Amino acid sequence: MNRHLGLFCSLMLVTACGPEAEPTVLPAPEASGLSTQSSALASPPVITFWSGNGCVSNQVGWYTYPGGAIIMPNSTGSGWVNDEARSLMLFRAPQGLIIRVYDSPSGAHNDDWAEITIKQYADQLCIPSFEDVMDNAAYSLRFCRHNGLDGKVSQARAQDYAFSGSTCNGTWIPW
């Protein structure tokens, strides 16, 4: 009985997948609109920090974003250089991700800080400066100025829900 079942299964497999069967061609992810979903599931988002404005020059830190809340620098990343970052590049950035960068090593609001909110999923997104306020389709950035933030970042935080507390002990730079 088992031989008959095995023979039957083999015959069905050959019939279904034989040389006369046409291969199924699936549309490219970009054409089907699924590129953002498949990319987001392939690997976690990555946050990279750069010593030059516009996400150029030297990379001065990178971190994977597993979801929830994280503080950077931490042990999940590499290469954090204090007081060097002037921009950041995000890879596979999910909608709703919020990143704050601080001049203060403790994340205090008594010095410069900026908040970046990702408005739509992005495979790759450069935030060219922490001091250039922005409100476009991809992201918004607000900046609390004390004496400048670019090149002075000492801490960053990322989370997928709103931060509590947004006092500015400097000057809010308007959009």
JSON list of C-alpha atoms in Angstrom, two decimals:
[
{"chain": "A", "resi": 1, "resn": "MET", "atom": "CA", "xyz": [0.00, 0.00, 0.00]},
{"chain": "A", "resi": 2, "resn": "ASN", "atom": "CA", "xyz": [2.82, 2.42, 0.84]},
{"chain": "A", "resi": 3, "resn": "ARG", "atom": "CA", "xyz": [4.50, 1.73, -2.51]},
{"chain": "A", "resi": 4, "resn": "HIS", "atom": "CA", "xyz": [1.32, 2.58, -4.33]},
{"chain": "A", "resi": 5, "resn": "LEU", "atom": "CA", "xyz": [0.94, 5.82, -2.40]},
{"chain": "A", "resi": 6, "resn": "GLY", "atom": "CA", "xyz": [4.58, 6.74, -3.03]},
{"chain": "A", "resi": 7, "resn": "LEU", "atom": "CA", "xyz": [4.24, 5.99, -6.74]},
{"chain": "A", "resi": 8, "resn": "PHE", "atom": "CA", "xyz": [1.06, 8.02, -6.91]},
{"chain": "A", "resi": 9, "resn": "CYS", "atom": "CA", "xyz": [2.71, 11.02, -5.19]},
{"chain": "A", "resi": 10, "resn": "SER", "atom": "CA", "xyz": [5.71, 10.82, -7.51]},
{"chain": "A", "resi": 11, "resn": "LEU", "atom": "CA", "xyz": [3.44, 10.68, -10.54]},
{"chain": "A", "resi": 12, "resn": "MET", "atom": "CA", "xyz": [1.49, 13.72, -9.31]},
{"chain": "A", "resi": 13, "resn": "LEU", "atom": "CA", "xyz": [4.70, 15.67, -8.71]},
{"chain": "A", "resi": 14, "resn": "VAL", "atom": "CA", "xyz": [6.08, 14.87, -12.16]},
{"chain": "A", "resi": 15, "resn": "THR", "atom": "CA", "xyz": [2.77, 15.75, -13.78]},
{"chain": "A", "resi": 16, "resn": "ALA", "atom": "CA", "xyz": [2.45, 19.07, -11.91]},
{"chain": "A", "resi": 17, "resn": "CYS", "atom": "CA", "xyz": [6.09, 20.11, -12.22]},
{"chain": "A", "resi": 18, "resn": "GLY", "atom": "CA", "xyz": [7.19, 18.38, -15.41]},
{"chain": "A", "resi": 19, "resn": "PRO", "atom": "CA", "xyz": [9.01, 20.00, -18.30]},
{"chain": "A", "resi": 20, "resn": "GLU", "atom": "CA", "xyz": [5.76, 20.97, -20.01]},
{"chain": "A", "resi": 21, "resn": "ALA", "atom": "CA", "xyz": [4.68, 23.15, -17.06]},
{"chain": "A", "resi": 22, "resn": "GLU", "atom": "CA", "xyz": [5.21, 26.86, -17.64]},
{"chain": "A", "resi": 23, "resn": "PRO", "atom": "CA", "xyz": [7.21, 28.63, -14.93]},
{"chain": "A", "resi": 24, "resn": "THR", "atom": "CA", "xyz": [5.28, 31.12, -12.89]},
{"chain": "A", "resi": 25, "resn": "VAL", "atom": "CA", "xyz": [6.67, 34.62, -13.26]},
{"chain": "A", "resi": 26, "resn": "LEU", "atom": "CA", "xyz": [5.94, 36.89, -10.35]},
{"chain": "A", "resi": 27, "resn": "PRO", "atom": "CA", "xyz": [6.00, 40.68, -10.76]},
{"chain": "A", "resi": 28, "resn": "ALA", "atom": "CA", "xyz": [9.01, 42.51, -9.38]},
{"chain": "A", "resi": 29, "resn": "PRO", "atom": "CA", "xyz": [8.39, 43.87, -5.86]},
{"chain": "A", "resi": 30, "resn": "GLU", "atom": "CA", "xyz": [8.58, 47.46, -7.11]},
{"chain": "A", "resi": 31, "resn": "ALA", "atom": "CA", "xyz": [5.93, 46.80, -9.75]},
{"chain": "A", "resi": 32, "resn": "SER", "atom": "CA", "xyz": [3.56, 45.19, -7.28]},
{"chain": "A", "resi": 33, "resn": "GLY", "atom": "CA", "xyz": [3.95, 47.84, -4.59]},
{"chain": "A", "resi": 34, "resn": "LEU", "atom": "CA", "xyz": [5.26, 45.28, -2.09]},
{"chain": "A", "resi": 35, "resn": "SER", "atom": "CA", "xyz": [8.86, 46.51, -1.93]},
{"chain": "A", "resi": 36, "resn": "THR", "atom": "CA", "xyz": [8.34, 48.32, 1.34]},
{"chain": "A", "resi": 37, "resn": "GLN", "atom": "CA", "xyz": [6.68, 45.36, 2.99]},
{"chain": "A", "resi": 38, "resn": "SER", "atom": "CA", "xyz": [9.22, 42.78, 1.87]},
{"chain": "A", "resi": 39, "resn": "SER", "atom": "CA", "xyz": [12.20, 45.04, 2.67]},
{"chain": "A", "resi": 40, "resn": "ALA", "atom": "CA", "xyz": [10.85, 45.81, 6.12]},
{"chain": "A", "resi": 41, "resn": "LEU", "atom": "CA", "xyz": [10.48, 42.11, 6.89]},
{"chain": "A", "resi": 42, "resn": "ALA", "atom": "CA", "xyz": [13.90, 41.13, 5.49]},
{"chain": "A", "resi": 43, "resn": "SER", "atom": "CA", "xyz": [15.98, 42.76, 8.22]},
{"chain": "A", "resi": 44, "resn": "PRO", "atom": "CA", "xyz": [15.53, 45.32, 11.00]},
{"chain": "A", "resi": 45, "resn": "PRO", "atom": "CA", "xyz": [15.88, 49.06, 10.45]},
{"chain": "A", "resi": 46, "resn": "VAL", "atom": "CA", "xyz": [19.37, 50.52, 10.75]},
{"chain": "A", "resi": 47, "resn": "ILE", "atom": "CA", "xyz": [20.30, 54.01, 11.97]},
{"chain": "A", "resi": 48, "resn": "THR", "atom": "CA", "xyz": [23.69, 55.36, 10.89]},
{"chain": "A", "resi": 49, "resn": "PHE", "atom": "CA", "xyz": [25.37, 58.59, 11.97]},
{"chain": "A", "resi": 50, "resn": "TRP", "atom": "CA", "xyz": [27.73, 60.60, 9.73]},
{"chain": "A", "resi": 51, "resn": "SER", "atom": "CA", "xyz": [30.40, 63.20, 10.45]},
{"chain": "A", "resi": 52, "resn": "GLY", "atom": "CA", "xyz": [29.44, 65.32, 7.44]},
{"chain": "A", "resi": 53, "resn": "ASN", "atom": "CA", "xyz": [26.20, 67.09, 6.68]},
{"chain": "A", "resi": 54, "resn": "GLY", "atom": "CA", "xyz": [24.22, 65.31, 4.00]},
{"chain": "A", "resi": 55, "resn": "CYS", "atom": "CA", "xyz": [25.18, 61.78, 5.17]},
{"chain": "A", "resi": 56, "resn": "VAL", "atom": "CA", "xyz": [28.71, 62.00, 3.79]},
{"chain": "A", "resi": 57, "resn": "SER", "atom": "CA", "xyz": [32.26, 61.77, 5.09]},
{"chain": "A", "resi": 58, "resn": "ASN", "atom": "CA", "xyz": [32.87, 59.24, 7.88]},
{"chain": "A", "resi": 59, "resn": "GLN", "atom": "CA", "xyz": [30.33, 57.01, 9.52]},
{"chain": "A", "resi": 60, "resn": "VAL", "atom": "CA", "xyz": [30.56, 57.69, 13.26]},
{"chain": "A", "resi": 61, "resn": "GLY", "atom": "CA", "xyz": [28.06, 55.15, 14.56]},
{"chain": "A", "resi": 62, "resn": "TRP", "atom": "CA", "xyz": [25.43, 52.63, 13.50]},
{"chain": "A", "resi": 63, "resn": "TYR", "atom": "CA", "xyz": [22.67, 50.77, 15.32]},
{"chain": "A", "resi": 64, "resn": "THR", "atom": "CA", "xyz": [19.99, 48.27, 14.44]},
{"chain": "A", "resi": 65, "resn": "TYR", "atom": "CA", "xyz": [16.53, 49.28, 15.61]},
{"chain": "A", "resi": 66, "resn": "PRO", "atom": "CA", "xyz": [14.68, 46.25, 17.01]},
{"chain": "A", "resi": 67, "resn": "GLY", "atom": "CA", "xyz": [11.52, 48.18, 17.91]},
{"chain": "A", "resi": 68, "resn": "GLY", "atom": "CA", "xyz": [10.44, 49.67, 21.22]},
{"chain": "A", "resi": 69, "resn": "ALA", "atom": "CA", "xyz": [12.78, 52.21, 22.79]},
{"chain": "A", "resi": 70, "resn": "ILE", "atom": "CA", "xyz": [16.58, 52.33, 22.56]},
{"chain": "A", "resi": 71, "resn": "ILE", "atom": "CA", "xyz": [19.28, 54.75, 23.69]},
{"chain": "A", "resi": 72, "resn": "MET", "atom": "CA", "xyz": [22.43, 55.18, 21.62]},
{"chain": "A", "resi": 73, "resn": "PRO", "atom": "CA", "xyz": [25.31, 54.66, 22.10]},
{"chain": "A", "resi": 74, "resn": "ASN", "atom": "CA", "xyz": [24.74, 51.10, 23.25]},
{"chain": "A", "resi": 75, "resn": "SER", "atom": "CA", "xyz": [26.21, 47.65, 22.75]},
{"chain": "A", "resi": 76, "resn": "THR", "atom": "CA", "xyz": [24.05, 46.77, 19.71]},
{"chain": "A", "resi": 77, "resn": "GLY", "atom": "CA", "xyz": [25.89, 49.16, 17.42]},
{"chain": "A", "resi": 78, "resn": "SER", "atom": "CA", "xyz": [29.37, 50.07, 16.47]},
{"chain": "A", "resi": 79, "resn": "GLY", "atom": "CA", "xyz": [31.71, 52.98, 16.07]},
{"chain": "A", "resi": 80, "resn": "TRP", "atom": "CA", "xyz": [30.00, 55.68, 18.14]},
{"chain": "A", "resi": 81, "resn": "VAL", "atom": "CA", "xyz": [32.18, 58.78, 18.14]},
{"chain": "A", "resi": 82, "resn": "ASN", "atom": "CA", "xyz": [31.02, 61.42, 20.62]},
{"chain": "A", "resi": 83, "resn": "ASP", "atom": "CA", "xyz": [30.49, 64.98, 19.37]},
{"chain": "A", "resi": 84, "resn": "GLU", "atom": "CA", "xyz": [30.97, 64.11, 15.69]},
{"chain": "A", "resi": 85, "resn": "ALA", "atom": "CA", "xyz": [27.57, 63.36, 14.11]},
{"chain": "A", "resi": 86, "resn": "ARG", "atom": "CA", "xyz": [26.13, 66.02, 11.77]},
{"chain": "A", "resi": 87, "resn": "SER", "atom": "CA", "xyz": [23.58, 63.87, 9.92]},
{"chain": "A", "resi": 88, "resn": "LEU", "atom": "CA", "xyz": [21.97, 60.45, 9.95]},
{"chain": "A", "resi": 89, "resn": "MET", "atom": "CA", "xyz": [20.93, 57.88, 7.37]},
{"chain": "A", "resi": 90, "resn": "LEU", "atom": "CA", "xyz": [18.09, 55.46, 7.98]},
{"chain": "A", "resi": 91, "resn": "PHE", "atom": "CA", "xyz": [17.62, 52.14, 6.22]},
{"chain": "A", "resi": 92, "resn": "ARG", "atom": "CA", "xyz": [14.23, 50.41, 6.24]},
{"chain": "A", "resi": 93, "resn": "ALA", "atom": "CA", "xyz": [12.82, 53.18, 8.44]},
{"chain": "A", "resi": 94, "resn": "PRO", "atom": "CA", "xyz": [9.29, 52.35, 9.57]},
{"chain": "A", "resi": 95, "resn": "GLN", "atom": "CA", "xyz": [6.51, 54.89, 9.59]},
{"chain": "A", "resi": 96, "resn": "GLY", "atom": "CA", "xyz": [6.08, 56.29, 13.10]},
{"chain": "A", "resi": 97, "resn": "LEU", "atom": "CA", "xyz": [9.73, 55.92, 14.16]},
{"chain": "A", "resi": 98, "resn": "ILE", "atom": "CA", "xyz": [10.79, 58.91, 16.27]},
{"chain": "A", "resi": 99, "resn": "ILE", "atom": "CA", "xyz": [14.45, 59.76, 16.87]},
{"chain": "A", "resi": 100, "resn": "ARG", "atom": "CA", "xyz": [15.80, 62.39, 19.21]},
{"chain": "A", "resi": 101, "resn": "VAL", "atom": "CA", "xyz": [19.42, 63.52, 19.15]},
{"chain": "A", "resi": 102, "resn": "TYR", "atom": "CA", "xyz": [20.92, 65.43, 22.06]},
{"chain": "A", "resi": 103, "resn": "ASP", "atom": "CA", "xyz": [23.96, 67.58, 22.74]},
{"chain": "A", "resi": 104, "resn": "SER", "atom": "CA", "xyz": [23.62, 66.47, 26.36]},
{"chain": "A", "resi": 105, "resn": "PRO", "atom": "CA", "xyz": [25.14, 63.02, 27.16]},
{"chain": "A", "resi": 106, "resn": "SER", "atom": "CA", "xyz": [22.16, 62.36, 29.47]},
{"chain": "A", "resi": 107, "resn": "GLY", "atom": "CA", "xyz": [19.50, 63.46, 26.98]},
{"chain": "A", "resi": 108, "resn": "ALA", "atom": "CA", "xyz": [18.61, 66.58, 28.97]},
{"chain": "A", "resi": 109, "resn": "HIS", "atom": "CA", "xyz": [16.62, 69.41, 27.41]},
{"chain": "A", "resi": 110, "resn": "ASN", "atom": "CA", "xyz": [18.83, 72.17, 28.81]},
{"chain": "A", "resi": 111, "resn": "ASP", "atom": "CA", "xyz": [21.03, 72.06, 25.69]},
{"chain": "A", "resi": 112, "resn": "ASP", "atom": "CA", "xyz": [20.46, 71.54, 21.95]},
{"chain": "A", "resi": 113, "resn": "TRP", "atom": "CA", "xyz": [18.26, 68.67, 20.81]},
{"chain": "A", "resi": 114, "resn": "ALA", "atom": "CA", "xyz": [16.22, 67.70, 17.76]},
{"chain": "A", "resi": 115, "resn": "GLU", "atom": "CA", "xyz": [13.33, 65.34, 17.12]},
{"chain": "A", "resi": 116, "resn": "ILE", "atom": "CA", "xyz": [12.81, 63.51, 13.83]},
{"chain": "A", "resi": 117, "resn": "THR", "atom": "CA", "xyz": [9.50, 61.78, 13.07]},
{"chain": "A", "resi": 118, "resn": "ILE", "atom": "CA", "xyz": [9.30, 59.38, 10.12]},
{"chain": "A", "resi": 119, "resn": "LYS", "atom": "CA", "xyz": [5.99, 59.93, 8.32]},
{"chain": "A", "resi": 120, "resn": "GLN", "atom": "CA", "xyz": [6.18, 57.08, 5.79]},
{"chain": "A", "resi": 121, "resn": "TYR", "atom": "CA", "xyz": [8.25, 53.95, 5.34]},
{"chain": "A", "resi": 122, "resn": "ALA", "atom": "CA", "xyz": [11.58, 54.61, 3.60]},
{"chain": "A", "resi": 123, "resn": "ASP", "atom": "CA", "xyz": [14.07, 52.06, 2.28]},
{"chain": "A", "resi": 124, "resn": "GLN", "atom": "CA", "xyz": [16.76, 54.74, 2.65]},
{"chain": "A", "resi": 125, "resn": "LEU", "atom": "CA", "xyz": [16.42, 58.26, 4.04]},
{"chain": "A", "resi": 126, "resn": "CYS", "atom": "CA", "xyz": [19.09, 60.86, 4.76]},
{"chain": "A", "resi": 127, "resn": "ILE", "atom": "CA", "xyz": [18.51, 63.49, 7.44]},
{"chain": "A", "resi": 128, "resn": "PRO", "atom": "CA", "xyz": [21.13, 66.00, 6.18]},
{"chain": "A", "resi": 129, "resn": "SER", "atom": "CA", "xyz": [21.37, 68.12, 9.34]},
{"chain": "A", "resi": 130, "resn": "PHE", "atom": "CA", "xyz": [19.96, 68.11, 12.85]},
{"chain": "A", "resi": 131, "resn": "GLU", "atom": "CA", "xyz": [19.57, 71.89, 12.67]},
{"chain": "A", "resi": 132, "resn": "ASP", "atom": "CA", "xyz": [17.53, 72.15, 9.45]},
{"chain": "A", "resi": 133, "resn": "VAL", "atom": "CA", "xyz": [13.88, 72.08, 10.46]},
{"chain": "A", "resi": 134, "resn": "MET", "atom": "CA", "xyz": [11.74, 70.21, 7.97]},
{"chain": "A", "resi": 135, "resn": "ASP", "atom": "CA", "xyz": [8.17, 69.11, 7.47]},
{"chain": "A", "resi": 136, "resn": "ASN", "atom": "CA", "xyz": [7.73, 67.13, 4.25]},
{"chain": "A", "resi": 137, "resn": "ALA", "atom": "CA", "xyz": [6.03, 63.89, 3.16]},
{"chain": "A", "resi": 138, "resn": "ALA", "atom": "CA", "xyz": [8.92, 61.71, 4.38]},
{"chain": "A", "resi": 139, "resn": "TYR", "atom": "CA", "xyz": [9.72, 63.19, 7.80]},
{"chain": "A", "resi": 140, "resn": "SER", "atom": "CA", "xyz": [9.49, 66.16, 10.12]},
{"chain": "A", "resi": 141, "resn": "LEU", "atom": "CA", "xyz": [12.34, 67.60, 12.16]},
{"chain": "A", "resi": 142, "resn": "ARG", "atom": "CA", "xyz": [12.03, 70.14, 14.94]},
{"chain": "A", "resi": 143, "resn": "PHE", "atom": "CA", "xyz": [15.04, 71.69, 16.56]},
{"chain": "A", "resi": 144, "resn": "CYS", "atom": "CA", "xyz": [15.59, 73.32, 19.97]},
{"chain": "A", "resi": 145, "resn": "ARG", "atom": "CA", "xyz": [18.59, 75.60, 19.54]},
{"chain": "A", "resi": 146, "resn": "HIS", "atom": "CA", "xyz": [20.93, 76.58, 22.37]},
{"chain": "A", "resi": 147, "resn": "ASN", "atom": "CA", "xyz": [24.35, 76.93, 20.70]},
{"chain": "A", "resi": 148, "resn": "GLY", "atom": "CA", "xyz": [24.27, 74.42, 17.83]},
{"chain": "A", "resi": 149, "resn": "LEU", "atom": "CA", "xyz": [23.82, 70.65, 17.53]},
{"chain": "A", "resi": 150, "resn": "ASP", "atom": "CA", "xyz": [25.55, 69.50, 14.33]},
{"chain": "A", "resi": 151, "resn": "GLY", "atom": "CA", "xyz": [28.89, 67.95, 15.27]},
{"chain": "A", "resi": 152, "resn": "LYS", "atom": "CA", "xyz": [27.98, 67.91, 18.98]},
{"chain": "A", "resi": 153, "resn": "VAL", "atom": "CA", "xyz": [25.66, 64.89, 19.30]},
{"chain": "A", "resi": 154, "resn": "SER", "atom": "CA", "xyz": [26.36, 62.92, 22.47]},
{"chain": "A", "resi": 155, "resn": "GLN", "atom": "CA", "xyz": [23.23, 60.78, 22.73]},
{"chain": "A", "resi": 156, "resn": "ALA", "atom": "CA", "xyz": [20.36, 59.62, 20.53]},
{"chain": "A", "resi": 157, "resn": "ARG", "atom": "CA", "xyz": [17.13, 57.83, 21.33]},
{"chain": "A", "resi": 158, "resn": "ALA", "atom": "CA", "xyz": [14.72, 56.03, 19.04]},
{"chain": "A", "resi": 159, "resn": "GLN", "atom": "CA", "xyz": [11.25, 54.65, 19.70]},
{"chain": "A", "resi": 160, "resn": "ASP", "atom": "CA", "xyz": [8.02, 53.86, 17.91]},
{"chain": "A", "resi": 161, "resn": "TYR", "atom": "CA", "xyz": [5.76, 55.97, 20.13]},
{"chain": "A", "resi": 162, "resn": "ALA", "atom": "CA", "xyz": [5.66, 59.65, 21.13]},
{"chain": "A", "resi": 163, "resn": "PHE", "atom": "CA", "xyz": [8.22, 60.94, 23.60]},
{"chain": "A", "resi": 164, "resn": "SER", "atom": "CA", "xyz": [6.97, 62.51, 26.80]},
{"chain": "A", "resi": 165, "resn": "GLY", "atom": "CA", "xyz": [8.38, 65.93, 27.58]},
{"chain": "A", "resi": 166, "resn": "SER", "atom": "CA", "xyz": [9.37, 68.42, 24.94]},
{"chain": "A", "resi": 167, "resn": "THR", "atom": "CA", "xyz": [10.56, 71.47, 26.82]},
{"chain": "A", "resi": 168, "resn": "CYS", "atom": "CA", "xyz": [12.97, 73.70, 25.00]},
{"chain": "A", "resi": 169, "resn": "ASN", "atom": "CA", "xyz": [15.36, 75.64, 27.21]},
{"chain": "A", "resi": 170, "resn": "GLY", "atom": "CA", "xyz": [16.74, 77.31, 24.11]},
{"chain": "A", "resi": 171, "resn": "THR", "atom": "CA", "xyz": [14.85, 78.63, 21.09]},
{"chain": "A", "resi": 172, "resn": "TRP", "atom": "CA", "xyz": [12.43, 76.60, 18.99]},
{"chain": "A", "resi": 173, "resn": "ILE", "atom": "CA", "xyz": [13.42, 77.05, 15.37]},
{"chain": "A", "resi": 174, "resn": "PRO", "atom": "CA", "xyz": [10.10, 77.33, 13.48]},
{"chain": "A", "resi": 175, "resn": "TRP", "atom": "CA", "xyz": [9.23, 75.44, 10.30]}
]
